[in-house]
Each structure stands twice: as C-alpha cells, then as structure tokens.
CSV table of C-alpha atoms in Angstrom, one decimal:
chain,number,residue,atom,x,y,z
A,1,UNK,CA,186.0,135.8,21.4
A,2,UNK,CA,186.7,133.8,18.1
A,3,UNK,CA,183.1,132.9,17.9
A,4,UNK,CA,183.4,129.3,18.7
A,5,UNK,CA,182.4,127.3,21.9
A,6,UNK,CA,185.0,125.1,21.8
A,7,UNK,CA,187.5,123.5,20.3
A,8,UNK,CA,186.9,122.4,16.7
A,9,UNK,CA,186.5,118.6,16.1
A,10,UNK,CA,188.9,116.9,14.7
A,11,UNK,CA,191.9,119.6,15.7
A,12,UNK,CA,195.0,119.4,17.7
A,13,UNK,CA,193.0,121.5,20.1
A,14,UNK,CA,190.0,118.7,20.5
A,15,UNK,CA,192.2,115.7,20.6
A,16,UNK,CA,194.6,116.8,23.4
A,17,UNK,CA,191.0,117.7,25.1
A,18,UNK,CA,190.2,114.3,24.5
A,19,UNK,CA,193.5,112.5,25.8
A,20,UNK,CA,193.9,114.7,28.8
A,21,UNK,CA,190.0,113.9,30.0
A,22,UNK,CA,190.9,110.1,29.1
A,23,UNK,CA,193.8,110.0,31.2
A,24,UNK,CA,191.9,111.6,34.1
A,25,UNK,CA,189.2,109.1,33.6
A,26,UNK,CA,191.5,106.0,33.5
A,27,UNK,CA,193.5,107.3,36.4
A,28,UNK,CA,190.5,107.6,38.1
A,29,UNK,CA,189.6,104.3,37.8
A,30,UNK,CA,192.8,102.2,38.8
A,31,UNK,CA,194.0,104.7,41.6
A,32,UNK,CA,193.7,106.6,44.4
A,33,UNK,CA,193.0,110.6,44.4
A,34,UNK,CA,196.3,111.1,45.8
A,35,UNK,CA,197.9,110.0,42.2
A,36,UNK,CA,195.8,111.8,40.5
A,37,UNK,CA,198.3,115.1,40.0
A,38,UNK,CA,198.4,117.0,36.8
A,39,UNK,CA,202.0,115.8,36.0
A,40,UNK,CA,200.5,112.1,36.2
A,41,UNK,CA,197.8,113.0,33.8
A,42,UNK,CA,200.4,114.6,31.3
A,43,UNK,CA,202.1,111.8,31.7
A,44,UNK,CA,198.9,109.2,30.3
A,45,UNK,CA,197.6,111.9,28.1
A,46,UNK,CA,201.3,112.5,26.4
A,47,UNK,CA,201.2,116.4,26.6
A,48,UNK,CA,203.6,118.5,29.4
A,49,UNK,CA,201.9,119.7,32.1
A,50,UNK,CA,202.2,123.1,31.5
A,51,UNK,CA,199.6,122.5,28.4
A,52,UNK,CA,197.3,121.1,31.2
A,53,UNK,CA,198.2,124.4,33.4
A,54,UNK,CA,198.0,126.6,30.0
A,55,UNK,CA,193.9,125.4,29.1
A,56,UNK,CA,192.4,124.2,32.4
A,57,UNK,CA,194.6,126.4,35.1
A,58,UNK,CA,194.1,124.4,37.8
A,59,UNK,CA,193.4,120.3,38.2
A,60,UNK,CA,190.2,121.6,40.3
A,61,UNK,CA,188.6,122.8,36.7
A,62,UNK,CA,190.2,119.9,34.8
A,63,UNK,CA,188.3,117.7,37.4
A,64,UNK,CA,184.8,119.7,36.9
A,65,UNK,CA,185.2,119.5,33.1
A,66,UNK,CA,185.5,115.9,32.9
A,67,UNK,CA,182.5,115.7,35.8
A,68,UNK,CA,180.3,117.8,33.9
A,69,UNK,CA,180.9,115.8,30.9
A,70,UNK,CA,179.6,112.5,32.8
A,71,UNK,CA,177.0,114.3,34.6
A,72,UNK,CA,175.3,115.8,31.5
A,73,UNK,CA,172.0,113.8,31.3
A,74,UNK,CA,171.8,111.7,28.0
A,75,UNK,CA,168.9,111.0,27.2
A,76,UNK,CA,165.5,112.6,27.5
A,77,UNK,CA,163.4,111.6,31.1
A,78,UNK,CA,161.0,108.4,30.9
A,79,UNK,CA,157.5,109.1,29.2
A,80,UNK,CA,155.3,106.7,32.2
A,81,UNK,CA,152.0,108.3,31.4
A,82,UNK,CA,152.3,110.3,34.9
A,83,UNK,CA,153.5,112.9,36.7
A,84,UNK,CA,154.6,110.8,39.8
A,85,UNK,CA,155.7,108.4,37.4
A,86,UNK,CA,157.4,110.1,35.4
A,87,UNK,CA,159.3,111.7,38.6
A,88,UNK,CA,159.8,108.4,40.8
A,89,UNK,CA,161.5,107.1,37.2
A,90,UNK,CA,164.0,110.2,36.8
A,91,UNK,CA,164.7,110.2,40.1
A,92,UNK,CA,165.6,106.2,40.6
A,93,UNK,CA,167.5,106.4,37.8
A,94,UNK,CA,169.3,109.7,39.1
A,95,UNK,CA,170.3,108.0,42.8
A,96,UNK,CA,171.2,104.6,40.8
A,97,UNK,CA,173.9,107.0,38.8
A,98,UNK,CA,174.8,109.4,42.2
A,99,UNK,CA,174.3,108.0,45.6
A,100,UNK,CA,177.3,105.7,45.0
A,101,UNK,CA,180.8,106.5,46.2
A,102,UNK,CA,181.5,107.2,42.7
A,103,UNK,CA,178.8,109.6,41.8
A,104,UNK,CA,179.4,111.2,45.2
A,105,UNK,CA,183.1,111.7,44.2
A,106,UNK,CA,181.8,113.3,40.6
A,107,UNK,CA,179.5,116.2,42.4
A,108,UNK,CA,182.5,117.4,44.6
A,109,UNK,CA,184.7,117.4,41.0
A,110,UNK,CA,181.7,119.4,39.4
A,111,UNK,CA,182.3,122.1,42.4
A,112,UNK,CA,186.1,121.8,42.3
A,113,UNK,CA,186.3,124.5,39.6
A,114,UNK,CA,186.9,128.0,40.9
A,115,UNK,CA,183.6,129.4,39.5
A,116,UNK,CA,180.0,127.5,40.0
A,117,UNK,CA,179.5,128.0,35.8
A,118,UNK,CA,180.2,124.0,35.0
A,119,UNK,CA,178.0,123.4,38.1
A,120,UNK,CA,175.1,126.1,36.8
A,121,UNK,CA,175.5,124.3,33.1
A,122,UNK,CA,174.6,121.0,34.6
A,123,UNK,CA,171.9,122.0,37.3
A,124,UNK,CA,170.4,124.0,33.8
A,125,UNK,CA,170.2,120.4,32.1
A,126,UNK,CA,168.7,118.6,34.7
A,127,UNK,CA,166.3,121.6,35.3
A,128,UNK,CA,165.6,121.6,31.3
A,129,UNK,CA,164.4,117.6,31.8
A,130,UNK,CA,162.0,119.0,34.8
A,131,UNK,CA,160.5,121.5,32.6
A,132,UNK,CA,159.9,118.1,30.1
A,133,UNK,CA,158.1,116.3,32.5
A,134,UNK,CA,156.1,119.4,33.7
A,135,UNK,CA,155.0,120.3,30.0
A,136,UNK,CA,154.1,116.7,29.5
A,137,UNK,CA,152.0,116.9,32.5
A,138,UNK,CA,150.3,119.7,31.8
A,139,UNK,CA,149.6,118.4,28.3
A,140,UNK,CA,148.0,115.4,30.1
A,141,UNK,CA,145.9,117.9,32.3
A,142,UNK,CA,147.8,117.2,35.5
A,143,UNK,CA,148.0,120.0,37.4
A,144,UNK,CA,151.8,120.3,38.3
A,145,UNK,CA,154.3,122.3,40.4
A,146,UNK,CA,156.8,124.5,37.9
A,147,UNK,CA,160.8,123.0,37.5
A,148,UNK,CA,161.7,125.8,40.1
A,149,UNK,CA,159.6,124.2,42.7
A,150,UNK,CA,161.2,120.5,41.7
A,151,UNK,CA,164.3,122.0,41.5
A,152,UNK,CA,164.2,123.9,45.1
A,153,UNK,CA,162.4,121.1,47.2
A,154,UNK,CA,162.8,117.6,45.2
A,155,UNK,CA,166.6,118.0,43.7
A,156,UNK,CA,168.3,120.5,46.1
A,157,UNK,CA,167.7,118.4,49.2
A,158,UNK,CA,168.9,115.0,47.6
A,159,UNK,CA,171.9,116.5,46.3
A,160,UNK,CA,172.4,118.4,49.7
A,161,UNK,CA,172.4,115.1,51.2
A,162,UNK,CA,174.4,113.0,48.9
A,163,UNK,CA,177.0,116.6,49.3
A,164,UNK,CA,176.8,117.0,52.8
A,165,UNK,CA,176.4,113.4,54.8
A,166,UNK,CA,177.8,110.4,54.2
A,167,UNK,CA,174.3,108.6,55.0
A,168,UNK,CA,172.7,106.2,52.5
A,169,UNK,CA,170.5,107.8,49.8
A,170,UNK,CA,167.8,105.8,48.3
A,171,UNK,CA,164.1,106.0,46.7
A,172,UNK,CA,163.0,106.2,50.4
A,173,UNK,CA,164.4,109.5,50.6
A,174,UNK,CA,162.8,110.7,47.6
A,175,UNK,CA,159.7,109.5,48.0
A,176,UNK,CA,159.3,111.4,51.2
A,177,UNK,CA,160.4,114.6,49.1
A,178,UNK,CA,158.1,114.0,46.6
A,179,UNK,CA,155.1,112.9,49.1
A,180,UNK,CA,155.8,116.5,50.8
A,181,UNK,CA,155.7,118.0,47.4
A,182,UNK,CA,152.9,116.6,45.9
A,183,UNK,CA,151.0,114.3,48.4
A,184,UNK,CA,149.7,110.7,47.7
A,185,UNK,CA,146.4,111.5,49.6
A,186,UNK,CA,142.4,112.0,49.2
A,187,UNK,CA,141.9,114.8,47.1
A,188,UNK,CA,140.2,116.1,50.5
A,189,UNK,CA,143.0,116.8,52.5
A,190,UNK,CA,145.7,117.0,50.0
A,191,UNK,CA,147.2,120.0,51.1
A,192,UNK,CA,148.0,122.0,47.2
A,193,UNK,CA,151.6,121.6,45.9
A,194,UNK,CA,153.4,124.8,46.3
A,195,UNK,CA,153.3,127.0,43.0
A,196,UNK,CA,156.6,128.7,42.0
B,1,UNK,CA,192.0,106.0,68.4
B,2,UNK,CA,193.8,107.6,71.3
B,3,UNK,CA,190.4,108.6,72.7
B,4,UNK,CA,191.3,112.2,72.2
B,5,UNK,CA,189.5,114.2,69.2
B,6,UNK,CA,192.5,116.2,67.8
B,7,UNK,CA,195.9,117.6,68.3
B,8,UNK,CA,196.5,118.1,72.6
B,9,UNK,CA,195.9,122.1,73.0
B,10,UNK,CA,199.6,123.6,72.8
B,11,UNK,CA,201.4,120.9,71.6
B,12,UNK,CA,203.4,120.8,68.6
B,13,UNK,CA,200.7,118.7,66.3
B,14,UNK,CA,198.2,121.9,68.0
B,15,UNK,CA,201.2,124.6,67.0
B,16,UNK,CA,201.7,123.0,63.6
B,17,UNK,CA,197.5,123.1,62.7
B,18,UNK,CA,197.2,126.9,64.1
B,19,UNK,CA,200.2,127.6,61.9
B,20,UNK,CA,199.1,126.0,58.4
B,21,UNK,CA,195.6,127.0,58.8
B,22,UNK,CA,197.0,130.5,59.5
B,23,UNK,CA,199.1,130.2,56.1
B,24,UNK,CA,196.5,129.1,54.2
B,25,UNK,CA,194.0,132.0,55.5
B,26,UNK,CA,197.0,134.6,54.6
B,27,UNK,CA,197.4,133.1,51.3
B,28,UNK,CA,194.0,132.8,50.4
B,29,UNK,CA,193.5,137.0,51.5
B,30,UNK,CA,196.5,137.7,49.3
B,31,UNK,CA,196.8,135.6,46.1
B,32,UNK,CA,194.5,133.8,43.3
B,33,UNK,CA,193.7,130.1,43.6
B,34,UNK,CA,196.5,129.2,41.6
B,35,UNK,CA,199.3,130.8,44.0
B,36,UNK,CA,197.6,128.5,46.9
B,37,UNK,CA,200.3,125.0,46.5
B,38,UNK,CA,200.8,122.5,49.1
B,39,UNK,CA,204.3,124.3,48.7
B,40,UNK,CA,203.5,127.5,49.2
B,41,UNK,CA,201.8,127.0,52.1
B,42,UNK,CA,204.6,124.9,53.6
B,43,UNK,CA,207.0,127.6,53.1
B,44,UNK,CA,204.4,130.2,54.7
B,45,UNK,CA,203.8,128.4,57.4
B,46,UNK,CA,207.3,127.2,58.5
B,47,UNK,CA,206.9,123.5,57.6
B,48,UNK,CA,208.0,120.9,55.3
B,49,UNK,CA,205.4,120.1,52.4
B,50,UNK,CA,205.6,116.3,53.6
B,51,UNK,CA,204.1,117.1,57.1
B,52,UNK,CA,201.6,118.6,55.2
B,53,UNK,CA,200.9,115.6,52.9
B,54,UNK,CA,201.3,113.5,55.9
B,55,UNK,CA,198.7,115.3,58.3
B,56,UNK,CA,196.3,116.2,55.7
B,57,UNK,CA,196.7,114.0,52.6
B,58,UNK,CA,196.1,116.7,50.1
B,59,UNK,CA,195.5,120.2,49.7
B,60,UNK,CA,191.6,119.7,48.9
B,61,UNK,CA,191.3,117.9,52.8
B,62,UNK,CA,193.4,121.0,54.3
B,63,UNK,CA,191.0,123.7,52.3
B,64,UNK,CA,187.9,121.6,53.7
B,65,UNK,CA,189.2,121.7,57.5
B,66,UNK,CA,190.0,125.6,57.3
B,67,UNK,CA,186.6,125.8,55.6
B,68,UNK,CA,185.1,124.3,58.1
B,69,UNK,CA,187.0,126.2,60.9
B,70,UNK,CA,185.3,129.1,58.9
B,71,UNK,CA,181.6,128.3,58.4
B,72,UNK,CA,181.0,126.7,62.3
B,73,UNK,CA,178.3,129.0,63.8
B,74,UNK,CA,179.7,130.8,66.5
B,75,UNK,CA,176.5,132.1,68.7
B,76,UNK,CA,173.4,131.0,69.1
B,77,UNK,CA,170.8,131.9,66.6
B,78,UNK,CA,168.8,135.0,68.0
B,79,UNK,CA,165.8,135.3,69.8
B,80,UNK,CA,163.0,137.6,68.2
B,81,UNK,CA,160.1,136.8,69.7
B,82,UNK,CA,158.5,134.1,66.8
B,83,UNK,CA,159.4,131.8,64.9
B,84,UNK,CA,159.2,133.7,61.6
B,85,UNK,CA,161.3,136.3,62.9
B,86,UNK,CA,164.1,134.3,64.4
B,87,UNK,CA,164.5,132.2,60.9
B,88,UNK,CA,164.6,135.7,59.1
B,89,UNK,CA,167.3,136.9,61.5
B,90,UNK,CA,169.3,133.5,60.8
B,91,UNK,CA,168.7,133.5,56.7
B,92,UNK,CA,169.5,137.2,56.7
B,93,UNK,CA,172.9,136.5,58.4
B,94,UNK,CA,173.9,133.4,56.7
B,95,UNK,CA,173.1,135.5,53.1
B,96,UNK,CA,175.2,137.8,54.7
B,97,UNK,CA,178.2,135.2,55.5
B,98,UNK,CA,178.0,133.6,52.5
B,99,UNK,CA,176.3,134.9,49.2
B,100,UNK,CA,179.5,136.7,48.3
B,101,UNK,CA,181.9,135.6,46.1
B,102,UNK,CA,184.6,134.8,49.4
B,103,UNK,CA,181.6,132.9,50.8
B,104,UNK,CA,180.2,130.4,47.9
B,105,UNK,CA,184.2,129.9,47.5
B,106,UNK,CA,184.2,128.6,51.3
B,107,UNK,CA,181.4,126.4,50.8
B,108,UNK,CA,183.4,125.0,47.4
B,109,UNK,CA,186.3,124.5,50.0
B,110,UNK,CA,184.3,122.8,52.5
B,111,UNK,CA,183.6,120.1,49.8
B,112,UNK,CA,187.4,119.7,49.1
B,113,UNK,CA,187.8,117.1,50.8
B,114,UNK,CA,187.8,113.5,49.7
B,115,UNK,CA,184.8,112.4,52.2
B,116,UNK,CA,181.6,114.3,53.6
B,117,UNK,CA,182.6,114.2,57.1
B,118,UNK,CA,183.6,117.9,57.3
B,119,UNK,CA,180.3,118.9,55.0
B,120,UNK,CA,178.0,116.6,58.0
B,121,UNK,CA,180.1,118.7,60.6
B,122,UNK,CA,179.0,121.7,59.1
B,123,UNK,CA,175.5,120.8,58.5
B,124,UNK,CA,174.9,118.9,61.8
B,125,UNK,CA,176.0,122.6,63.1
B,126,UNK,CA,173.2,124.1,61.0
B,127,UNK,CA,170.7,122.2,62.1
B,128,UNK,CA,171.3,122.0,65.6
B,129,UNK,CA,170.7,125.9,65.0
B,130,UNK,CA,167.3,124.9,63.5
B,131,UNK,CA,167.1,122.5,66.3
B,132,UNK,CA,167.1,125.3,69.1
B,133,UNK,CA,164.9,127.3,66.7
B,134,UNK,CA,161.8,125.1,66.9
B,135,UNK,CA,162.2,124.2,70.4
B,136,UNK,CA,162.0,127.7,71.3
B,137,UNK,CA,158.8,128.3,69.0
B,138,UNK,CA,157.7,125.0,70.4
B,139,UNK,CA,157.5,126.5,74.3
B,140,UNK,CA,155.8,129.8,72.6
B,141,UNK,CA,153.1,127.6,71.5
B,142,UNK,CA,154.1,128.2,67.9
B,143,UNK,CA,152.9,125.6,65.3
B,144,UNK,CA,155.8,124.7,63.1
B,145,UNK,CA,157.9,122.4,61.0
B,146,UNK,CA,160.8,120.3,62.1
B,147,UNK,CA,164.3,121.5,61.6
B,148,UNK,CA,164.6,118.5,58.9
B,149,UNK,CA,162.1,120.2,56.9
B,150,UNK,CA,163.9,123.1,57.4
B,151,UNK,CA,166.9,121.9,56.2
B,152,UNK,CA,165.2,119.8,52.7
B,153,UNK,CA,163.3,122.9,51.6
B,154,UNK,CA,164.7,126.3,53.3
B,155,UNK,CA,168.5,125.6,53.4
B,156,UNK,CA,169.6,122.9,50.9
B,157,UNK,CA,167.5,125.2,48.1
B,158,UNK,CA,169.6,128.0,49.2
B,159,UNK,CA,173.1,125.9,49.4
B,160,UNK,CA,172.0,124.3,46.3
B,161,UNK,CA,171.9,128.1,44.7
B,162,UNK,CA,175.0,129.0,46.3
B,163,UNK,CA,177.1,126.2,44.7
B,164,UNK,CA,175.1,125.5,41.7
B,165,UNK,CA,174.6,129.3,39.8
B,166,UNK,CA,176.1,133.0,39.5
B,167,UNK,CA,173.3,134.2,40.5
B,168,UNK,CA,172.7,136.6,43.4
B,169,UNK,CA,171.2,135.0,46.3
B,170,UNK,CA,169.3,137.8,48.7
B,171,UNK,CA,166.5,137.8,51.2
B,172,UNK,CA,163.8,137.7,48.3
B,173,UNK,CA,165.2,134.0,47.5
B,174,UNK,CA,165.0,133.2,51.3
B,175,UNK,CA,161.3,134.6,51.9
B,176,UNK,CA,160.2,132.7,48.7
B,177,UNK,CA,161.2,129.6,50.4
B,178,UNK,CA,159.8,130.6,53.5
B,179,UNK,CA,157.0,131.8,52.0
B,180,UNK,CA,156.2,128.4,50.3
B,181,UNK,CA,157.2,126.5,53.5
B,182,UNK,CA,155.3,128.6,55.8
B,183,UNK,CA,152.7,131.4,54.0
B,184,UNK,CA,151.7,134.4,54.9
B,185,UNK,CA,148.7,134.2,54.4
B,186,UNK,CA,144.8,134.1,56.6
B,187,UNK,CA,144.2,131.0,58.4
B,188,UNK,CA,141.3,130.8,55.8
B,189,UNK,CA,143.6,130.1,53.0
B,190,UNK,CA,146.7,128.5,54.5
B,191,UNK,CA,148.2,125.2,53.7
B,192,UNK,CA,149.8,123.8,56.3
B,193,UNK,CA,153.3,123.4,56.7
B,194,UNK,CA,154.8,120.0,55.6
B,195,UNK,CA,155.9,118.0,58.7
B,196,UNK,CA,159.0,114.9,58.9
C-alpha cells in the first residue's frame, strides 16, 4: 500500500532479505532438508526468527521466494534462426537447469507457498520468453502455435513429469512433445499445429 | 523390507497413522496454515512430536501422505456411452474436486513431500482411470488417443493451471484442451488426434 514493490535497496529492510535468502541457500547446500528450520536460518542470517515469522509467515513462502528468485529466467531465449530451434535450445537448456534432483527440489519450494502467486509470477516469465520465440517466428514467416498452446502441451507436461514421477527427463521427452506439437513430417501429412 | 506395504491393519503403527492423519484433517478444517505444527498435531492427535518426526520425517512428508489419502480416485470413472462423454464426466468431476481453493491447496500438499513417490502414486491413479477409459472406447470401436496423451496434453495443462495461477479453472479450460486434442469438428476437416 506504500507504493513500492519491495523493499528499497540498500535498506535494513533489503539486506535482512538478502541474509535470510543467503542463509537458506547455503544451508541448502551443506545439509539435509530436515535442518533446514526457520530458527537454523535465523541463526546464519543473524536475525530472530520471529523477523523470519513477521515477513515470510511460514518457511513454505520463505522457501518459494528464494525458488522463484533462482527460477526467474536470465537471459532472453537463443536466437537459432528457427522455430524448432529456437524451441529444442530453450528447452535443453531448461531440463539441463530442472530435471536434476536439485531443480526438482526448487519446483516443489516454488509451490510450497500458501498461494500459487510466486508460482503464476514465474510460469508468466517463462510464458513471456514463448511469446519471444513466437514473435520471432512469425517475423521470419513461420507459421507458429501461440505461447498458450507451448505453454499447455510443450511446458505443462515436462514440468508435470519432473513434479509428479521420479523417472528420468531428458531431450527425448521433449522432442516427442514438440514432434506431437508441431510435426517433423512432409508438409503432406503434417497434421496443422493446434491454434490457441 | 518386511514384505508388508504399511502399518498391519489394527495395530498400533495402523492406530497411530488413522490418528495423526485424523489430526491433521481436523486441524486443517479449523485453523490457517500457520496453526498446522508438527506440535500441534501431536498434541491433537494423542502423540509425542518425535513419533511424528520419526514416522514421517517432517511435516511437508505427513501433509503429502494425507494429501494423497485425499486425491486417490475412489470409483471407477463412469460409463456414458463414448469416449467424449466419459472424459467430460471425469474432467467435470475432477474441476469439481479440485479447482477450489481447499483443492489446489491439496495438490500443493501432495508435493510436500521431499520425493515424488506420493505425486507418481497419485498420477499412476489417474491414468489407470484414463487407462480403463480408452479400453472401454477401444471395444466400442472408438478411434482415440492413449491415456499418455491424455495425461501430456488434457491433464498436466490442467494440473499445470491448478498449481501454477489464480485463475479459475472450469469446464471451458477442459473442452479447450479436449477440443484441440480431439475436435469437434466434420471428418472433412479433422486433424487427427496425436498418438504415443
């Protein structure tokens, strides 16, 4: 209600933002998930808990805040010339950063918040690079599904799968999306990619 | 590695489960998020917060296995008469099971846990719905997908919606996708359905 979306830089406000996500992250990487408790992080981050219980409310949202700040993409998608390029690039870079344990483990903290609105902020960045790629395409002349149809039956399904089985994830799985999607096929029976 | 797949029906590890999963439904029907401790659950339940610990390891791995207690279908999906109809009969229930808030918080829950195994329960459920589905359109002489194609592009898009926006999810969303996967449309102009 004060106007701002966030804390200012540079103020108590940012830098105990900054040591309590650092803590999480370190502890993250030396231990198990058992020790990471909110008094531990209070503990590495030098604040009390109750600060910790005051801003985030639960270690569930602290978790999905420091998850969405890793999972925000940084950089805009690969420029290969191509659609399918273009695509098979973002999405081998996207199962090299999330079929691991690891990147696993950061899509259940992104849903460990109580409300899906860390989770909609990211799917909304990773839709935004879609809608790059498209608008490229087009420009080119390609004549491309919209982001809603990537989104729906290209990026849903993969994250379903990395979410929901513990099976291996790899560029064979999303080429068989993407070959659904958009077939690799004479243009006489290439069946037309679904238009959202 | 006992060779038996959970707690001996009416023992004490059996009367513990019933009575901790019974706390943490109570609780949950009751209180916010925040009120839901390992504690508090303990206390409710008529246990000590170490068995808890011990059994389950944390609260996230107790709020996955009541989730999935939860979200296991319980009947076999219905019979209409085609394959269209039985799939809008099974997306109209599960919108109705899970597009409210109490729902999309379940499927949040279900993910709780540390691993996927609970999530593949779930889905492996699901799909053996999907499963039964396409066998029975299969002996009507029906023409259509296979429940994996089912799962990539009618239910992980939905899932993916239910976890990763605010946004209402309603029948519309579902005949979209079924739409795409499976048009209405005359044979004329029809694409045919993708098939794993």
């Amino acid at each position: 209600m004060t106007g701002r979306c966030g804390p200012r830089p540079g103020g108590r406000s940012a830098r105990v933002q900054a040591a309590v996500h650092e803590a999480v992250r370190a502890l993250q990487s030396e231990g198990s998930r058992l020790e990471l408790t909110v008094p531990a992080i209070a503990a590495r981050a030098g604040v009390t808990p109750s600060t910790i219980y005051r801003r985030w409310g639960d270690l569930g949202q602290l978790l999905s805040d420091v998850a969405l700040d890793r999972l925000r993409p940084d950089s805009a998608p690969s420029d290969t010339g191509s659609f399918r390029g273009d695509m098979e690039a973002w999405l081998a870079q996207y199962i090299d950063d999330m079929a691991s344990d690891f990147g696993r483990a950061l899509l259940r903290d992104l849903l460990s918040s109580p409300t899906a609105l860390n989770a909609g902020t990211c799917a909304d960045a990773l839709k935004a690079q879609f809608d790059q790629i498209c608008a490229r395409a087009e420009a080119r002349g390609e004549d491309v599904p919209t982001s809603t149809v990537l989104m729906d039956h290209i990026f849903a399904p993969l994250v379903f799968r990395l979410l929901f089985s513990t099976d291996s994830v790899d560029m064979t799985t999303a080429e068989t999306l993407l070959n659904r999607l958009y077939p690799v096929a004479t243009p006489s029976d290439a069946a037309p990619p679904p238009r959202g």
